[in-house]
Short mmCIF file of C-alpha atoms and ligand atoms in Angstrom, two decimals:
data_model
loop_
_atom_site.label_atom_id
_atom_site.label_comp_id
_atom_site.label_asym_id
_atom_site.label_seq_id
_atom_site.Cartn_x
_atom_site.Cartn_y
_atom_site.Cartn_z
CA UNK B 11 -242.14 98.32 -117.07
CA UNK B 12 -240.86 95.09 -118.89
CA UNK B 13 -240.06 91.80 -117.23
CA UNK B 14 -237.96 88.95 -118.48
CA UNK B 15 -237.86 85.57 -117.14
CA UNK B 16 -235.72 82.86 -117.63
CA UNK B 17 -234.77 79.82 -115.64
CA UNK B 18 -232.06 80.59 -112.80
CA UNK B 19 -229.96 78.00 -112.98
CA UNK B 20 -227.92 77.58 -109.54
CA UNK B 21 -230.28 78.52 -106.03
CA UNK B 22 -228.94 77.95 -103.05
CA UNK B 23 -228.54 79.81 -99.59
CA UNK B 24 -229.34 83.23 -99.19
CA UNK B 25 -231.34 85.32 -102.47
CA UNK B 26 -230.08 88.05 -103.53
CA UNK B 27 -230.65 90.63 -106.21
CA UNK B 28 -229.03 92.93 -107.97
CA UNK B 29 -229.82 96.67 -108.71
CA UNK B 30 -227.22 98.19 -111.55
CA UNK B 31 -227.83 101.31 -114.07
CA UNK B 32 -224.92 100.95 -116.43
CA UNK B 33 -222.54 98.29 -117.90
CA UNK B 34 -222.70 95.46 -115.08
CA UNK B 35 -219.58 94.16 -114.91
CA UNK B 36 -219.61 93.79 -110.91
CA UNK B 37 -223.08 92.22 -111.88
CA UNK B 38 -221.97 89.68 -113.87
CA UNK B 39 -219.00 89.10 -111.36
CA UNK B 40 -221.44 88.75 -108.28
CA UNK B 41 -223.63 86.40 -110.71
CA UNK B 42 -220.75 84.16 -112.23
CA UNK B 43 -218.88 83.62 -108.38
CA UNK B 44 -222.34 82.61 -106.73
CA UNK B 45 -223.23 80.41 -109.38
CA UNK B 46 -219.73 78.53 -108.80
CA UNK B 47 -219.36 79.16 -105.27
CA UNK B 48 -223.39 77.97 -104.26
CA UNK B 49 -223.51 80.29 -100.87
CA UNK B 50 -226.00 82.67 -102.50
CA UNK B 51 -227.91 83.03 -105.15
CA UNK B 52 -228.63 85.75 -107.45
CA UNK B 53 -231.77 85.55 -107.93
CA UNK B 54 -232.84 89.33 -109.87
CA UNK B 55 -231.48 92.09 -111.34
CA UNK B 56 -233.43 95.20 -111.37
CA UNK B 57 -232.24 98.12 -113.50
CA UNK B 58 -233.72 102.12 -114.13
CA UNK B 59 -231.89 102.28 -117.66
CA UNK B 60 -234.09 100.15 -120.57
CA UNK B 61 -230.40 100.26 -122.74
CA UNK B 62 -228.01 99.10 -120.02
CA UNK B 63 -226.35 96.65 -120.63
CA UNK B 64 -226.35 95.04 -117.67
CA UNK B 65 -229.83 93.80 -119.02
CA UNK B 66 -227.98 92.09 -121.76
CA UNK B 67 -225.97 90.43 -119.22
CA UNK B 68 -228.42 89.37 -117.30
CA UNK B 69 -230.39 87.81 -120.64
CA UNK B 70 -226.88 86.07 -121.28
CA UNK B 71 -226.65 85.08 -117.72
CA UNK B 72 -229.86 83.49 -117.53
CA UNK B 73 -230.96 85.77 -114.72
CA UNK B 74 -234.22 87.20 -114.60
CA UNK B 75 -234.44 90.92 -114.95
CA UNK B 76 -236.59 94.02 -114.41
CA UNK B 77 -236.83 96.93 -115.62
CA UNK B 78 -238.00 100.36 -113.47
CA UNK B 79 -239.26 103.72 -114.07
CA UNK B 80 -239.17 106.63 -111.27
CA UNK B 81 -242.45 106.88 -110.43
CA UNK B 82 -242.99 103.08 -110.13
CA UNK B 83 -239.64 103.15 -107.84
CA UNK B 84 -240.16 106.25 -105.53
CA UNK B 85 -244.00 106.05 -105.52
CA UNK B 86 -245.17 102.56 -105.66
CA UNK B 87 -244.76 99.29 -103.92
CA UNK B 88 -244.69 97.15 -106.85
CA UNK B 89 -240.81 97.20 -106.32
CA UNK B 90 -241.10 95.77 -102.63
CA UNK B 91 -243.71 92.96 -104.06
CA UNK B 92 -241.83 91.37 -106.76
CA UNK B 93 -238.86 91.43 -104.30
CA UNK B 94 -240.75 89.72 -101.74
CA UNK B 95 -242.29 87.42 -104.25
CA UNK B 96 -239.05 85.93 -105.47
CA UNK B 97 -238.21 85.50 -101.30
CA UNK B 98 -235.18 88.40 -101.86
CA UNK B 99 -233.39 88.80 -98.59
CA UNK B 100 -230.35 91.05 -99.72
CA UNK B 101 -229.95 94.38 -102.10
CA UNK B 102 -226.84 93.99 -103.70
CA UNK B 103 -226.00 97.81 -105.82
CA UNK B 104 -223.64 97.53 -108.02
CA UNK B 105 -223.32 101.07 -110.31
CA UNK B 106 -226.98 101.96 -109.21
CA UNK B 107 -226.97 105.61 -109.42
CA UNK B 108 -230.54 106.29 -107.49
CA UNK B 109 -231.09 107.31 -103.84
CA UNK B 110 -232.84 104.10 -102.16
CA UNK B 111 -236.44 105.24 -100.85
CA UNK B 112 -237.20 104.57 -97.58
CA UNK B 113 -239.87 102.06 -98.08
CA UNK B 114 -237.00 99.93 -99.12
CA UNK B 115 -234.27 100.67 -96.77
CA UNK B 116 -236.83 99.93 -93.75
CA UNK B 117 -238.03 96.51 -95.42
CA UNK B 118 -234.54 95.39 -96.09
CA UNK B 119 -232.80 97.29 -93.09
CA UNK B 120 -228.76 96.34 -92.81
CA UNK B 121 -229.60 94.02 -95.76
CA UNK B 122 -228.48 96.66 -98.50
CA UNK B 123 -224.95 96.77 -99.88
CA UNK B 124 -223.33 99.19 -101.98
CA UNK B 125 -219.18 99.56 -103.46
CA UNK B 126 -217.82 102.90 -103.92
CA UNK B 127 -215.18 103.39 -106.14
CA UNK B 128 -213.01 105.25 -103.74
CA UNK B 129 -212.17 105.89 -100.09
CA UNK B 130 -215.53 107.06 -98.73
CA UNK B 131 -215.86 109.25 -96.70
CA UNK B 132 -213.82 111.44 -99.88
CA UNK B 133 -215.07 111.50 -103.09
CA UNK B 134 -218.51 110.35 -102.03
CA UNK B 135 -222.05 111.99 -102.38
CA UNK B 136 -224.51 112.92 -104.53
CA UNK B 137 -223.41 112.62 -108.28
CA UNK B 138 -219.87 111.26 -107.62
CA UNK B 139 -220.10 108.37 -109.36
CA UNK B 140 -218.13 105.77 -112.24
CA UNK B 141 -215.85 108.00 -113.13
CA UNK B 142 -216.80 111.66 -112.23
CA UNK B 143 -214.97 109.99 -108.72
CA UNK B 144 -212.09 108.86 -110.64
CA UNK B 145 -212.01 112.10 -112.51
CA UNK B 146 -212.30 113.98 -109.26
CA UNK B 147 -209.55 111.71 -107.48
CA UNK B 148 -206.68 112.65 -110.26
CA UNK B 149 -207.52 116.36 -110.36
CA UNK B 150 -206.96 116.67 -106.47
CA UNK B 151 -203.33 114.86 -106.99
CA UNK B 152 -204.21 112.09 -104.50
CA UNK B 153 -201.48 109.46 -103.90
CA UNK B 154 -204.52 106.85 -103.61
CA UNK B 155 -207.62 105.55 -104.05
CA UNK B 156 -209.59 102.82 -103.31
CA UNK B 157 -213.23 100.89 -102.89
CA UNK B 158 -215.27 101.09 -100.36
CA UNK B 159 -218.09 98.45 -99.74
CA UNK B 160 -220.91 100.03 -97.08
CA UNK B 161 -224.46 99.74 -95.38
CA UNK B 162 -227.00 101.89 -97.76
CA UNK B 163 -228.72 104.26 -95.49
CA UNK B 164 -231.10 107.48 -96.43
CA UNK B 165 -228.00 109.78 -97.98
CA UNK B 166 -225.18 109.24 -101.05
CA UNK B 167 -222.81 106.84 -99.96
CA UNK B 168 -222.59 107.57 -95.89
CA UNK B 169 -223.74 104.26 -94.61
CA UNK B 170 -221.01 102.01 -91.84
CA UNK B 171 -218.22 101.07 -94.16
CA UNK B 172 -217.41 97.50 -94.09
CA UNK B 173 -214.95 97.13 -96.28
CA UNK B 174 -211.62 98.90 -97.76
CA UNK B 175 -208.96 97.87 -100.38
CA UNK B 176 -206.57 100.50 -102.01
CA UNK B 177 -204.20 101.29 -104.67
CA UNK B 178 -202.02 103.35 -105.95
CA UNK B 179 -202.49 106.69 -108.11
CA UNK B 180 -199.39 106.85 -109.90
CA UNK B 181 -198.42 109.83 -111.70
CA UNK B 182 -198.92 109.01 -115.04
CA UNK B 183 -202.70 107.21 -113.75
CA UNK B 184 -205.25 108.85 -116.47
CA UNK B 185 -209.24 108.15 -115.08
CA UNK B 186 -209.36 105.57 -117.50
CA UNK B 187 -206.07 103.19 -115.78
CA UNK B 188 -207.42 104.33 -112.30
CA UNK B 189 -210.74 102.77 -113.47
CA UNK B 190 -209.29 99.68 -114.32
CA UNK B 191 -207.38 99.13 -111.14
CA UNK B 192 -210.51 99.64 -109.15
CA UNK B 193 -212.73 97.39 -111.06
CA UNK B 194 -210.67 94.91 -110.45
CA UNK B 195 -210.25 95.58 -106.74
CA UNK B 196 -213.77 95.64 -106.93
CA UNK B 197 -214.06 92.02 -108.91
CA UNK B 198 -211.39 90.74 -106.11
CA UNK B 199 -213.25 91.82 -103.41
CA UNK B 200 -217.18 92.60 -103.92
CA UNK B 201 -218.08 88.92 -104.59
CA UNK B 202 -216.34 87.77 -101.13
CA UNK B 203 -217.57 90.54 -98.98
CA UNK B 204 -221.09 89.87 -99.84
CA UNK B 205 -220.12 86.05 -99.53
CA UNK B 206 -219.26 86.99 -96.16
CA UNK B 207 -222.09 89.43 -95.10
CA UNK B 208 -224.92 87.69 -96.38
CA UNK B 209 -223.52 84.51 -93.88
CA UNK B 210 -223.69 87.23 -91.19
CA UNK B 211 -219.84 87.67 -91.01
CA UNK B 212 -219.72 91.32 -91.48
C1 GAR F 304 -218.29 100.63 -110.32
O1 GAR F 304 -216.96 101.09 -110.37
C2 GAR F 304 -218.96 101.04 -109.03
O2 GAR F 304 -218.08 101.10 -107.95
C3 GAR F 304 -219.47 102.41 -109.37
O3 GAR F 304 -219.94 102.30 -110.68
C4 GAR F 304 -219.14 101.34 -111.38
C5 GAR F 304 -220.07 100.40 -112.10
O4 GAR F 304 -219.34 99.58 -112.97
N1 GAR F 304 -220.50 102.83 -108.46
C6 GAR F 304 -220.66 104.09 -108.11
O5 GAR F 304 -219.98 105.00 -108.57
C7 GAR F 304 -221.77 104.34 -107.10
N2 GAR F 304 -221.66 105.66 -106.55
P1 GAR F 304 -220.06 98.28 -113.61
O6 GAR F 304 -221.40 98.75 -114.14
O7 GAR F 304 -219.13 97.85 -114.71
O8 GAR F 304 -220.20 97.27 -112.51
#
């Protein structure tokens, strides 16, 4: 396990932190529209993947980060300590591809968020994720897709969905375009709906 620490430079309102396994862009959103808009605060992100770069985001950020291994997240408590020792009150996932144990989802109960990049309750489940669901989406011929922004609960992606926005899969839509017009759905929306949630405005 490795810890950075810098100095957080905006923390206000509710804490927050972030869990993310791959590139971080809806991170780095969620960080760079609560550092402007003061409501919340990111306060952590947490990653399983030493080389994402979401931890090089972070570092640029000034956010402090954390780094996981299996065992210490399905088998210890040191997760649930150093959230409740930076006062975390929200579990924001954003590309986190592991199940969330249940010692977490009973201390932070309807206080973990995740986005899907589609319209759950399709294209959802274990190992649809980034774009094996965008991949999945074009192959089936659908005329459109979507993100979905949901409760975490025990199983892939079935938690109460709170939130919707679609597009369009046009025919000539390759995974790569339909990735693009869902991250930034997901950049238009995720930062507001957690704005909104976290205030207790589901
Ligand atoms: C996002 O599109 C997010 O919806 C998806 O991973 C991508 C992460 O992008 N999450 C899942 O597929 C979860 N099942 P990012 O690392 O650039 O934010």
């Amino acid at each position: 396990m490795m810890f950075c620490n810098s100095l957080n430079r905006n923390d206000f309102g509710p804490r927050l932190a972030v869990f993310a396994s791959g590139n971080g862009s809806n991170a780095q959103r969620l960080a760079e529209f609560f550092h402007a808009d003061g409501s919340a605060t990111i306060s952590v992100i947490y990653s399983n993947k030493p080389d994402a770069y979401v931890l090089e985001r972070a570092r640029l950020l000034g956010i402090p980060s954390m780094i996981f291994d299996r065992h210490t997240f399905y088998d210890t408590d040191v997760l649930l300590r150093d959230l409740r020792s930076r006062s975390i009150d929200w579990i924001i996932l954003a590309g986190f591809l592991w199940l969330m144990p249940p010692y977490l989802l009973e201390a932070y109960k309807g206080r973990i968020v995740n986005i899907h990049p589609a319209l759950l309750p399709k294209y959802g489940g274990k190992g649809m994720y980034g774009m094996k669901v965008h991949e999945a989406v074009i192959a089936a011929g659908e005329p459109e897709s979507g993100i979905s922004i949901h409760l975490v609960n025990e199983h892939y992606d079935e938690g109460q969905v709170i939130f919707q926005a679609r597009c369009a899969v046009e025919p000539h839509d390759t995974p790569e375009s339909l990735a693009q017009k869902i991250h930034a759905l997901e950049y238009e929306y995720y930062p507001q709906v957690v704005k909104d949630l976290v205030k207790g405005r589901p």
